Each structure stands twice: as structure tokens, then as C-alpha cells.
Tab-separated table of C-alpha atoms in Angstrom:
chain	number	residue	atom	x	y	z
A	1	UNK	CA	92.531	25.713	188.882
A	2	UNK	CA	88.975	25.293	190.087
A	3	UNK	CA	87.813	25.366	193.672
A	4	UNK	CA	89.317	26.990	196.730
A	5	UNK	CA	93.024	26.881	197.609
A	6	UNK	CA	93.920	27.153	201.308
A	7	UNK	CA	97.529	28.081	201.792
A	8	UNK	CA	98.841	27.819	205.344
A	9	UNK	CA	102.510	28.620	204.666
A	10	UNK	CA	105.803	27.147	203.558
A	11	UNK	CA	107.030	24.265	205.623
A	12	UNK	CA	108.466	21.227	203.879
A	13	UNK	CA	109.152	19.293	207.072
A	14	UNK	CA	105.544	19.236	208.254
A	15	UNK	CA	106.640	19.208	211.881
A	16	UNK	CA	104.129	21.813	212.925
A	17	UNK	CA	101.260	19.498	212.030
A	18	UNK	CA	99.791	21.822	209.438
A	19	UNK	CA	100.712	19.750	206.388
A	20	UNK	CA	100.588	15.945	206.258
A	21	UNK	CA	103.714	15.554	204.074
A	22	UNK	CA	106.926	17.236	202.935
A	23	UNK	CA	109.175	17.113	199.840
A	24	UNK	CA	112.695	15.806	199.328
A	25	UNK	CA	114.717	16.736	196.237
A	26	UNK	CA	117.695	14.507	195.436
A	27	UNK	CA	117.471	13.142	198.990
A	28	UNK	CA	117.436	16.570	200.636
A	29	UNK	CA	114.471	18.007	202.524
A	30	UNK	CA	113.580	20.912	200.317
A	31	UNK	CA	112.391	23.922	202.267
A	32	UNK	CA	111.432	26.023	199.248
A	33	UNK	CA	108.029	24.429	198.828
A	34	UNK	CA	104.569	25.964	198.915
A	35	UNK	CA	101.853	23.451	199.884
A	36	UNK	CA	98.249	24.494	199.243
A	37	UNK	CA	95.053	22.584	199.981
A	38	UNK	CA	92.217	22.736	197.485
A	39	UNK	CA	88.697	21.562	198.428
A	40	UNK	CA	86.596	20.182	195.643
A	41	UNK	CA	82.785	19.702	195.885
A	42	UNK	CA	80.508	20.411	198.877
A	43	UNK	CA	78.080	23.248	199.570
A	44	UNK	CA	78.321	26.383	201.626
A	45	UNK	CA	80.424	29.481	201.706
A	46	UNK	CA	83.850	28.299	200.643
A	47	UNK	CA	85.344	31.749	200.969
A	48	UNK	CA	84.384	31.954	204.660
A	49	UNK	CA	85.391	28.285	205.320
A	50	UNK	CA	81.864	26.985	205.908
A	51	UNK	CA	81.499	23.839	203.739
A	52	UNK	CA	78.847	21.119	203.954
A	53	UNK	CA	78.252	17.929	202.012
A	54	UNK	CA	80.747	15.596	200.300
A	55	UNK	CA	84.106	17.218	199.692
A	56	UNK	CA	87.477	16.190	198.264
A	57	UNK	CA	90.764	17.615	199.426
A	58	UNK	CA	93.586	18.197	196.949
A	59	UNK	CA	97.125	19.264	197.869
A	60	UNK	CA	98.991	21.463	195.411
A	61	UNK	CA	102.775	21.587	195.935
A	62	UNK	CA	104.847	24.361	194.296
A	63	UNK	CA	108.623	23.728	194.359
A	64	UNK	CA	110.961	26.692	193.720
A	65	UNK	CA	114.717	27.324	193.745
A	66	UNK	CA	115.560	24.704	191.125
A	67	UNK	CA	118.154	25.096	188.424
A	68	UNK	CA	116.977	25.162	184.849
A	69	UNK	CA	117.603	22.230	182.503
A	70	UNK	CA	118.582	19.909	185.381
A	71	UNK	CA	117.445	16.383	186.278
A	72	UNK	CA	115.940	16.032	189.795
A	73	UNK	CA	114.496	13.182	191.884
A	74	UNK	CA	111.394	14.208	193.845
A	75	UNK	CA	110.045	12.314	196.877
A	76	UNK	CA	106.822	13.144	198.754
A	77	UNK	CA	107.100	11.807	202.296
A	78	UNK	CA	104.520	11.617	205.066
A	79	UNK	CA	105.250	12.549	208.655
A	80	UNK	CA	106.133	9.014	209.617
A	81	UNK	CA	108.775	8.779	206.871
A	82	UNK	CA	106.720	6.798	204.402
A	83	UNK	CA	107.271	7.793	200.808
A	84	UNK	CA	103.917	8.516	199.239
A	85	UNK	CA	105.136	9.298	195.745
A	86	UNK	CA	108.444	9.706	193.931
A	87	UNK	CA	109.291	10.840	190.431
A	88	UNK	CA	112.125	12.189	188.289
A	89	UNK	CA	111.772	15.282	186.189
A	90	UNK	CA	113.903	17.724	184.267
A	91	UNK	CA	113.359	21.425	184.725
A	92	UNK	CA	112.822	23.824	181.866
A	93	UNK	CA	115.727	26.020	180.699
A	94	UNK	CA	115.849	29.349	182.530
A	95	UNK	CA	114.989	32.570	180.692
A	96	UNK	CA	117.806	34.895	179.683
A	97	UNK	CA	118.800	37.201	182.542
A	98	UNK	CA	121.722	39.505	183.181
A	99	UNK	CA	122.235	38.022	186.654
A	100	UNK	CA	121.965	34.363	185.513
A	101	UNK	CA	125.158	32.258	185.730
A	102	UNK	CA	126.714	30.904	182.543
A	103	UNK	CA	124.997	27.791	181.188
A	104	UNK	CA	127.003	24.630	181.685
A	105	UNK	CA	126.309	21.171	180.347
A	106	UNK	CA	124.471	19.164	183.004
A	107	UNK	CA	124.869	15.392	183.377
A	108	UNK	CA	121.966	13.097	182.419
A	109	UNK	CA	121.729	11.459	185.846
A	110	UNK	CA	120.481	13.307	188.977
A	111	UNK	CA	122.949	15.411	190.949
A	112	UNK	CA	124.322	14.605	194.347
A	113	UNK	CA	122.861	16.355	197.395
A	114	UNK	CA	125.883	18.679	197.801
A	115	UNK	CA	125.831	19.635	194.128
A	116	UNK	CA	122.112	20.169	194.398
A	117	UNK	CA	122.620	22.474	197.377
A	118	UNK	CA	125.388	24.328	195.526
A	119	UNK	CA	123.151	24.775	192.511
A	120	UNK	CA	120.302	25.831	194.774
A	121	UNK	CA	122.578	28.367	196.486
A	122	UNK	CA	123.765	29.805	193.166
A	123	UNK	CA	120.193	29.904	191.938
A	124	UNK	CA	119.101	31.671	195.130
A	125	UNK	CA	121.944	34.202	194.810
A	126	UNK	CA	121.072	34.872	191.168
A	127	UNK	CA	117.439	35.298	192.158
A	128	UNK	CA	118.491	37.618	194.967
A	129	UNK	CA	120.594	39.695	192.579
A	130	UNK	CA	117.768	39.851	190.112
A	131	UNK	CA	115.342	40.873	192.830
A	132	UNK	CA	117.777	43.539	194.048
A	133	UNK	CA	118.034	44.927	190.538
A	134	UNK	CA	114.267	44.881	190.237
A	135	UNK	CA	114.063	46.560	193.652
A	136	UNK	CA	116.474	49.285	192.499
A	137	UNK	CA	114.419	49.846	189.376
A	138	UNK	CA	111.255	49.922	191.457
A	139	UNK	CA	112.849	52.382	193.918
A	140	UNK	CA	113.950	54.602	191.069
A	141	UNK	CA	110.492	54.501	189.544
A	142	UNK	CA	108.972	55.177	192.941
A	143	UNK	CA	111.308	58.160	193.481
A	144	UNK	CA	110.355	59.525	190.084
A	145	UNK	CA	106.695	58.995	190.820
A	146	UNK	CA	107.134	60.528	194.283
A	147	UNK	CA	108.823	63.628	192.822
A	148	UNK	CA	106.026	63.913	190.275
A	149	UNK	CA	103.463	63.569	193.048
A	150	UNK	CA	105.259	66.247	195.090
A	151	UNK	CA	105.325	68.585	192.101
A	152	UNK	CA	101.682	67.972	191.513
A	153	UNK	CA	101.006	68.580	195.218
A	154	UNK	CA	102.880	71.898	195.114
A	155	UNK	CA	101.000	72.821	191.991
A	156	UNK	CA	97.708	72.001	193.656
A	157	UNK	CA	98.740	73.999	196.719
A	158	UNK	CA	99.591	76.993	194.561
A	159	UNK	CA	96.303	76.624	192.742
A	160	UNK	CA	94.553	76.384	196.086
A	161	UNK	CA	96.310	79.554	197.232
A	162	UNK	CA	95.309	81.277	194.045
A	163	UNK	CA	91.777	80.155	194.643
A	164	UNK	CA	91.955	81.694	198.103
A	165	UNK	CA	93.345	84.896	196.569
A	166	UNK	CA	90.565	84.874	194.024
A	167	UNK	CA	88.096	84.398	196.811
A	168	UNK	CA	89.553	87.356	198.691
A	169	UNK	CA	89.512	89.449	195.533
A	170	UNK	CA	85.913	88.450	194.934
A	171	UNK	CA	84.999	89.463	198.466
A	172	UNK	CA	86.879	92.731	198.042
A	173	UNK	CA	85.013	93.370	194.802
A	174	UNK	CA	81.730	92.723	196.563
A	175	UNK	CA	82.716	95.144	199.329
A	176	UNK	CA	83.705	97.770	196.749
A	177	UNK	CA	80.421	97.306	194.944
A	178	UNK	CA	78.605	97.781	198.226
A	179	UNK	CA	80.667	100.909	198.955
A	180	UNK	CA	79.953	102.260	195.480
A	181	UNK	CA	76.289	101.617	196.000
A	182	UNK	CA	76.298	103.489	199.315
A	183	UNK	CA	78.342	106.332	197.757
A	184	UNK	CA	75.824	106.631	194.925
A	185	UNK	CA	73.023	106.801	197.434
A	186	UNK	CA	74.828	109.514	199.407
A	187	UNK	CA	75.589	111.393	196.183
A	188	UNK	CA	71.931	111.366	195.214
A	189	UNK	CA	71.021	112.529	198.671
A	190	UNK	CA	73.543	115.377	198.576
A	191	UNK	CA	72.428	116.341	195.069
A	192	UNK	CA	68.872	116.619	196.296
A	193	UNK	CA	70.040	118.742	199.223
A	194	UNK	CA	72.034	121.014	196.879
A	195	UNK	CA	69.030	121.401	194.625
A	196	UNK	CA	66.972	122.268	197.664
A	197	UNK	CA	69.569	124.803	198.786
A	198	UNK	CA	69.749	126.426	195.358
A	199	UNK	CA	66.104	127.342	195.550
A	200	UNK	CA	66.649	129.973	198.186
A	201	UNK	CA	63.738	131.956	199.542
A	202	UNK	CA	63.443	135.662	198.669
A	203	UNK	CA	64.383	136.721	202.149
A	204	UNK	CA	67.807	135.061	201.921
A	205	UNK	CA	68.683	136.145	198.372
A	206	UNK	CA	69.788	139.655	199.410
A	207	UNK	CA	71.960	138.249	202.162
A	208	UNK	CA	73.328	135.636	199.804
A	209	UNK	CA	74.233	138.267	197.208
A	210	UNK	CA	75.985	140.407	199.832
A	211	UNK	CA	77.967	137.445	201.084
A	212	UNK	CA	78.767	136.439	197.527
A	213	UNK	CA	79.997	139.963	196.796
A	214	UNK	CA	82.155	139.901	199.928
A	215	UNK	CA	83.451	136.501	198.979
A	216	UNK	CA	84.452	137.761	195.532
A	217	UNK	CA	86.228	140.745	197.048
A	218	UNK	CA	88.107	138.493	199.420
A	219	UNK	CA	88.912	136.176	196.528
A	220	UNK	CA	90.295	139.103	194.502
A	221	UNK	CA	92.370	140.175	197.489
A	222	UNK	CA	93.608	136.632	197.864
A	223	UNK	CA	94.544	136.422	194.191
A	224	UNK	CA	96.372	139.785	194.324
A	225	UNK	CA	98.156	138.730	197.518
A	226	UNK	CA	99.100	135.443	195.924
A	227	UNK	CA	100.495	137.256	192.845
A	228	UNK	CA	102.442	139.665	195.076
A	229	UNK	CA	103.705	136.754	197.123
A	230	UNK	CA	104.794	135.027	193.913
A	231	UNK	CA	106.669	138.138	192.784
A	232	UNK	CA	108.305	138.531	196.193
A	233	UNK	CA	109.205	134.855	196.165
A	234	UNK	CA	110.749	135.152	192.702
A	235	UNK	CA	112.752	138.207	193.810
A	236	UNK	CA	113.843	136.381	196.946
A	237	UNK	CA	114.786	133.339	194.849
A	238	UNK	CA	116.835	135.526	192.515
A	239	UNK	CA	118.530	137.207	195.459
A	240	UNK	CA	119.137	133.817	197.045
A	241	UNK	CA	120.668	132.452	193.842
A	242	UNK	CA	122.864	135.571	193.610
A	243	UNK	CA	123.989	135.176	197.211
A	244	UNK	CA	124.630	131.471	196.687
A	245	UNK	CA	126.708	132.177	193.572
A	246	UNK	CA	128.654	134.838	195.486
A	247	UNK	CA	129.137	132.407	198.351
A	248	UNK	CA	130.378	129.748	195.925
A	249	UNK	CA	132.794	132.244	194.337
A	250	UNK	CA	133.954	133.330	197.805
A	251	UNK	CA	134.482	129.710	198.771
A	252	UNK	CA	136.566	129.158	195.636
A	253	UNK	CA	138.483	132.357	196.342
A	254	UNK	CA	139.009	131.211	199.921
A	255	UNK	CA	140.348	127.889	198.681
A	256	UNK	CA	142.715	129.643	196.276
A	257	UNK	CA	143.842	132.012	199.037
A	258	UNK	CA	144.312	129.061	201.364
A	259	UNK	CA	146.500	127.345	198.788
A	260	UNK	CA	148.401	130.575	198.225
A	261	UNK	CA	148.745	131.076	201.977
A	262	UNK	CA	150.196	127.595	202.275
A	263	UNK	CA	152.709	128.338	199.517
A	264	UNK	CA	153.565	131.693	201.120
A	265	UNK	CA	154.018	129.995	204.485
A	266	UNK	CA	156.415	127.544	202.878
A	267	UNK	CA	158.266	130.409	201.169
A	268	UNK	CA	158.294	132.338	204.461
A	269	UNK	CA	159.784	129.361	206.254
A	270	UNK	CA	162.439	129.095	203.548
A	271	UNK	CA	163.160	132.837	203.808
A	272	UNK	CA	163.342	132.617	207.593
A	273	UNK	CA	165.779	129.730	207.296
A	274	UNK	CA	167.840	131.677	204.757
A	275	UNK	CA	167.677	134.797	206.974
A	276	UNK	CA	168.786	132.761	209.968
A	277	UNK	CA	171.607	131.287	207.903
A	278	UNK	CA	172.577	134.788	206.723
A	279	UNK	CA	172.534	136.033	210.328
A	280	UNK	CA	174.704	133.132	211.405
A	281	UNK	CA	177.014	133.715	208.439
A	282	UNK	CA	177.200	137.432	209.274
A	283	UNK	CA	177.931	136.643	212.899
A	284	UNK	CA	180.657	134.250	211.826
A	285	UNK	CA	182.091	136.879	209.493
A	286	UNK	CA	181.920	139.521	212.221
A	287	UNK	CA	183.628	137.152	214.631
A	288	UNK	CA	186.276	136.384	212.003
A	289	UNK	CA	186.622	140.110	211.291
A	290	UNK	CA	186.998	140.815	215.000
A	291	UNK	CA	189.573	138.068	215.281
A	292	UNK	CA	191.409	139.448	212.255
A	293	UNK	CA	191.187	142.960	213.715
A	294	UNK	CA	192.491	141.743	217.051
A	295	UNK	CA	195.241	139.873	215.269
A	296	UNK	CA	196.068	142.946	213.196
A	297	UNK	CA	196.119	145.146	216.300
A	298	UNK	CA	198.320	142.658	218.090
A	299	UNK	CA	200.611	142.520	215.053
A	300	UNK	CA	200.588	146.314	214.825
A	301	UNK	CA	201.443	146.594	218.487
A	302	UNK	CA	204.084	143.929	218.140
A	303	UNK	CA	205.645	145.624	215.125
A	304	UNK	CA	205.391	149.032	216.771
A	305	UNK	CA	207.220	147.682	219.790
A	306	UNK	CA	209.743	146.025	217.496
A	307	UNK	CA	210.225	149.274	215.553
A	308	UNK	CA	210.732	151.187	218.782
A	309	UNK	CA	213.221	148.623	219.981
A	310	UNK	CA	215.001	148.685	216.617
A	311	UNK	CA	215.120	152.478	216.642
A	312	UNK	CA	216.692	152.319	220.081
A	313	UNK	CA	219.111	149.671	218.818
A	314	UNK	CA	219.883	151.902	215.816
A	315	UNK	CA	220.731	154.795	218.103
A	316	UNK	CA	222.891	152.468	220.175
A	317	UNK	CA	224.598	151.132	217.050
A	318	UNK	CA	225.275	154.676	215.860
A	319	UNK	CA	226.850	155.466	219.181
A	320	UNK	CA	228.872	152.261	219.019
A	321	UNK	CA	229.909	153.069	215.425
A	322	UNK	CA	231.001	156.574	216.416
A	323	UNK	CA	233.101	155.095	219.204
A	324	UNK	CA	234.565	152.524	216.807
A	325	UNK	CA	235.396	155.156	214.214
A	326	UNK	CA	237.005	157.332	216.808
A	327	UNK	CA	239.096	154.409	217.952
A	328	UNK	CA	239.912	153.566	214.361
A	329	UNK	CA	241.029	157.124	213.619
A	330	UNK	CA	243.188	157.136	216.714
A	331	UNK	CA	244.873	153.883	215.754
A	332	UNK	CA	245.390	155.066	212.211
A	333	UNK	CA	247.016	158.295	213.354
A	334	UNK	CA	249.224	156.364	215.751
A	335	UNK	CA	250.261	153.959	213.015
A	336	UNK	CA	251.096	156.766	210.612
A	337	UNK	CA	253.159	158.547	213.257
A	338	UNK	CA	255.314	155.449	213.900
A	339	UNK	CA	258.595	155.073	211.872
A	340	UNK	CA	258.867	152.140	209.418
A	341	UNK	CA	260.399	148.949	210.730
A	342	UNK	CA	263.799	148.014	209.290
A	343	UNK	CA	263.980	144.419	210.284
A	344	UNK	CA	261.360	141.729	210.676
A	345	UNK	CA	261.298	138.192	211.976
A	346	UNK	CA	262.601	135.409	209.787
A	347	UNK	CA	259.214	133.746	209.789
A	348	UNK	CA	257.674	136.838	208.039
A	349	UNK	CA	260.057	137.214	205.091
A	350	UNK	CA	257.453	136.218	202.594
A	351	UNK	CA	255.371	139.226	203.527
A	352	UNK	CA	257.918	142.008	203.021
A	353	UNK	CA	256.317	143.098	199.813
A	354	UNK	CA	253.022	143.804	201.587
A	355	UNK	CA	254.473	145.370	204.690
A	356	UNK	CA	254.435	148.969	203.483
A	357	UNK	CA	251.014	148.598	201.812
A	358	UNK	CA	248.215	148.612	204.396
A	359	UNK	CA	244.680	147.708	203.269
A	360	UNK	CA	242.012	149.180	205.420
A	361	UNK	CA	238.410	148.111	204.964
A	362	UNK	CA	236.143	151.101	205.409
A	363	UNK	CA	232.420	151.006	205.709
A	364	UNK	CA	230.341	152.563	202.905
A	365	UNK	CA	229.839	156.283	203.040
A	366	UNK	CA	233.306	157.075	204.429
A	367	UNK	CA	236.381	158.394	202.590
A	368	UNK	CA	239.800	158.108	204.206
A	369	UNK	CA	242.587	160.691	203.591
A	370	UNK	CA	246.214	160.784	204.544
A	371	UNK	CA	246.392	162.269	207.967
A	372	UNK	CA	242.757	163.295	208.048
A	373	UNK	CA	239.244	161.683	207.538
A	374	UNK	CA	235.770	162.973	207.175
A	375	UNK	CA	232.390	161.220	206.997
A	376	UNK	CA	230.295	161.562	203.835
A	377	UNK	CA	227.177	160.720	205.815
A	378	UNK	CA	225.798	163.415	207.985
A	379	UNK	CA	224.560	160.820	210.394
A	380	UNK	CA	228.095	159.674	211.267
A	381	UNK	CA	230.219	161.613	213.710
A	382	UNK	CA	233.292	163.526	212.544
A	383	UNK	CA	236.793	162.457	213.351
A	384	UNK	CA	237.173	163.463	216.927
A	385	UNK	CA	239.144	161.806	219.587
A	386	UNK	CA	237.012	159.655	221.753
A	387	UNK	CA	237.397	158.991	225.385
A	388	UNK	CA	240.570	157.405	226.632
A	389	UNK	CA	240.375	153.637	226.324
A	390	UNK	CA	242.630	150.713	226.803
A	391	UNK	CA	244.511	150.057	223.568
A	392	UNK	CA	246.182	146.949	222.256
A	393	UNK	CA	249.960	147.142	221.791
A	394	UNK	CA	250.289	144.091	219.574
A	395	UNK	CA	250.930	144.311	215.846
A	396	UNK	CA	248.728	142.174	213.476
A	397	UNK	CA	248.915	141.391	209.818
A	398	UNK	CA	247.414	143.596	207.106
A	399	UNK	CA	244.157	141.541	207.074
A	400	UNK	CA	243.207	142.384	210.647
A	401	UNK	CA	242.287	145.561	212.527
A	402	UNK	CA	243.134	146.436	216.067
A	403	UNK	CA	240.121	146.818	218.392
A	404	UNK	CA	239.754	147.078	222.114
A	405	UNK	CA	238.246	144.284	224.176
A	406	UNK	CA	235.315	146.328	225.388
A	407	UNK	CA	233.992	146.735	221.845
A	408	UNK	CA	234.442	143.016	221.210
A	409	UNK	CA	232.448	142.159	224.292
A	410	UNK	CA	229.722	144.625	223.271
A	411	UNK	CA	229.488	143.077	219.803
A	412	UNK	CA	229.113	139.651	221.345
A	413	UNK	CA	226.253	140.925	223.525
A	414	UNK	CA	224.548	142.411	220.455
A	415	UNK	CA	224.865	139.119	218.579
A	416	UNK	CA	223.350	137.167	221.410
A	417	UNK	CA	220.398	139.597	221.762
A	418	UNK	CA	217.128	138.211	220.302
A	419	UNK	CA	215.008	140.650	218.292
A	420	UNK	CA	211.286	139.789	217.802
A	421	UNK	CA	209.993	139.252	214.294
A	422	UNK	CA	206.516	139.601	212.810
A	423	UNK	CA	204.334	136.458	212.737
A	424	UNK	CA	202.098	137.406	209.808
A	425	UNK	CA	203.062	136.068	206.380
A	426	UNK	CA	200.026	137.386	204.480
A	427	UNK	CA	199.928	141.157	204.857
A	428	UNK	CA	203.196	142.190	206.636
A	429	UNK	CA	206.677	141.899	205.137
A	430	UNK	CA	208.939	139.898	207.496
A	431	UNK	CA	211.198	142.064	209.555
A	432	UNK	CA	214.688	140.829	210.351
A	433	UNK	CA	216.392	142.806	213.071
A	434	UNK	CA	220.128	143.340	212.756
A	435	UNK	CA	220.189	144.395	209.080
A	436	UNK	CA	220.487	148.157	209.353
A	437	UNK	CA	221.252	149.712	205.971
A	438	UNK	CA	222.197	147.946	202.781
A	439	UNK	CA	225.510	146.173	202.861
A	440	UNK	CA	226.757	147.951	205.989
A	441	UNK	CA	228.993	146.134	208.418
A	442	UNK	CA	228.395	147.009	212.063
A	443	UNK	CA	230.029	145.820	215.172
A	444	UNK	CA	228.514	142.522	216.079
A	445	UNK	CA	227.229	141.815	212.537
A	446	UNK	CA	228.120	138.522	210.865
A	447	UNK	CA	229.042	140.451	207.660
A	448	UNK	CA	231.875	142.295	209.343
A	449	UNK	CA	235.395	142.030	207.861
A	450	UNK	CA	238.622	142.463	209.750
A	451	UNK	CA	241.424	144.579	208.157
């Protein structure tokens, strides 16, 4: 294209008065048009809009948003509605694109307005999708480029910092060089002063030698003192190490003694507990022993009293036995002095054979004789007549003995008398009052037989 193109915008309707015409596609006012004016010929500055002379205006119309490989009817209309130019054309097939819709077979005649709008809408959406994809790719590339730029910026900043550090180091080096230079100057100055001081005058040499001699003496003293101090320090260190080792051993010994003391305390507590238990056991045993002793004393007293009572009863029984024997002897003598009976009752005929034979039951230790009787036991009284008593005049059979009523009453009293017995079954043999002698039959005894 030659000349200048003046583009004022996109407006297919031309209502704003900028463009003299607009475009209709398949009878629809097509908004996606770009109208440009091109001026041909003339003189002047075309870029700045200053043109002189004969000129020709050309209008270039760019229509977009069409579907590829499709037949369209184009109409160029002025503002008043007059059609300036109309033509039919078929668009070129679209290039392959991932966002492009599938290719369908288009009819040979132009499309209706609605179909045209639908195709335009689908084409616009596909273009939008493609632009979005391109925008995403561009954004990604821009992000990558931005990250690279940031890295490069950080790198440049670090390099700039290093440059500042290098600058500081360079300044420091310059300062050190200056300091070294001043130090060298001072060293030279001091060297000159020392050389001047070494060349002492003759007047000061004697004083200098005396002071030097004194200085050497003091130095020797210092060295000897330092050696002595070293020896003393070594001795003190050895003594300190010895004391520390002794302290460590004492600490270990203290720990062992502490452990042993703990064990001994535990053993002492156990022994105290055992001792307390032994004391309590001993107290219990002493209390039991005292109780047993008291019980034994009570039993001894009880048995002593029982023995005394039984001895008194024995004396009484001996007296009663002597009285009984005296009575028995008297009855026997009276029976022997009586003449034999000639006649008996009829009811006693069956006993005639035993009438003349009289069986007398005698207690052990006694021997009876005809007309006289003596006791084989020294403890029994001899046959003497007792005091006068009331006698029974009835005659009994041979299995009974005649006694007076006073002796019978006394025997009943003796039977009813209660004699205490021992209450210990472990150490004392039970004592049964009433059994005096072995097998003896006393008055009042349940073992007595009547003759």
C-alpha cells in the first residue's frame, strides 16, 4: 500500500459522521469492520496532516470475523441507505488450530442472517479461545522472563555489593599503606635517636656502666627469685595435688561410710523391731507365767483345803466306823447269846436250811472269831462296847444287817455332802472325795453291802 492511511476507528454504521459508509454482510450490519482512508497525491507533510495540491481519497475496508470457506454477500451502503457496491465472495479456508471448530460442508449459496450470526459467534468464540491460549503462553513467557530479570537483578545487586566491598577494601588498603608509611618514618626517626643515644659522651659512660651493673645485679636477683618462686610453686602444686587426692579418697571413704551407715541404720531398725518383739513376747510369757503361777497357787490352795477337809472327813469316818463296829460287835454277841428258834412262820419254810448259817460281810482288815473279834488294822478300834444306843428289835434275813437309825441318818448326810474336786486336768491327778482306801465299804458309801 502506498500513501498515507488514516484510521479513525471501527464503526460500520457510520452514525457518528466519521465514515461516509458502512458494510452489510448477508443483510446484516457488520460491526467487525476497519475503515481506513488513504490519501493519494498532493504535497506537504502527510504525516502531520498538512497536504496541499490535488489529492485523491481512497477508503480501505478490512472485514474480520468471517468463517473460512464460506460464501458471503457484501454490501457497501452510504448513510442515506443507498447501496454503493455489492459483491459475493468466498472466504479462504482457515488455518489449522487447536481451538478451531470441526470443518463442516458449507452450502454453495449464501447463508441466512441468523446462520451468519451463529457462525460469526462461533468464530468469535474460537478466536477468543485462541487469544486466551496465546495470552496464557505470553503470560508464562513473561513470568519466565520476569524471573530471569529478577535473578539478573539480584546478581547485579550482589555484584554491586561486592564492588562496594572491594571499594572499602581498597580504601582500607590505602589507609594501611599510609599507616605503614608513617610507621616507617617513625621507625627511621627512632633509629636515628637510638644511634644518637648510643654515642654517649665520656661524662655519662661511667654513670651508664654503674647503672648497667646495677641493672644486671637486679636482673640476676630477679632470675633467682623467679627460679625460687618456680620451685615453691612446684612444691605447692605437688602438695595441692596430694591434698586433692587425699580429699578425693576421703570423699570416697565418706560415701562408703554413708552407705554403710545407711545399711547399719536399717539393720538397727530391724534389731530394734526384733528387740521390741522379744520384749513383748517376754512380757506375754511373764504374764502367762504369772497367770499359770496364780492358777497353780489357787489349785494348790484349793487342793490343800480339800486335803484338809478330807483328812477331817477321814477322822470322822474312822470315828463313825468305830461306832459301827462297836454296834456290830454288840449285836453279834446278842445274837450268839440268844437260843435257836424251834419254829418259824409258814411263809419262811423255804429258808430253813439257811437259818442256822449266818453270813456276815466284814470289811477288809478285820477277822471275826466266835465270841470274840479283833482288828488287824491298828487304825481301827478294838472290840469295846460303845455308848448305849437305841437298838432295833426286829429280826431280818441273812442278807441284811441290823443298824440303828442314827447311823443311817448320818450316812445319808455324808452322801449328800459335796466334796470339792481339782479343776486342773494337765498337771494334777483328779481327786474324788469319798473313796477312802481301796475297796473299803464305809457308812454312807455306795459300795456298801448289807448282811
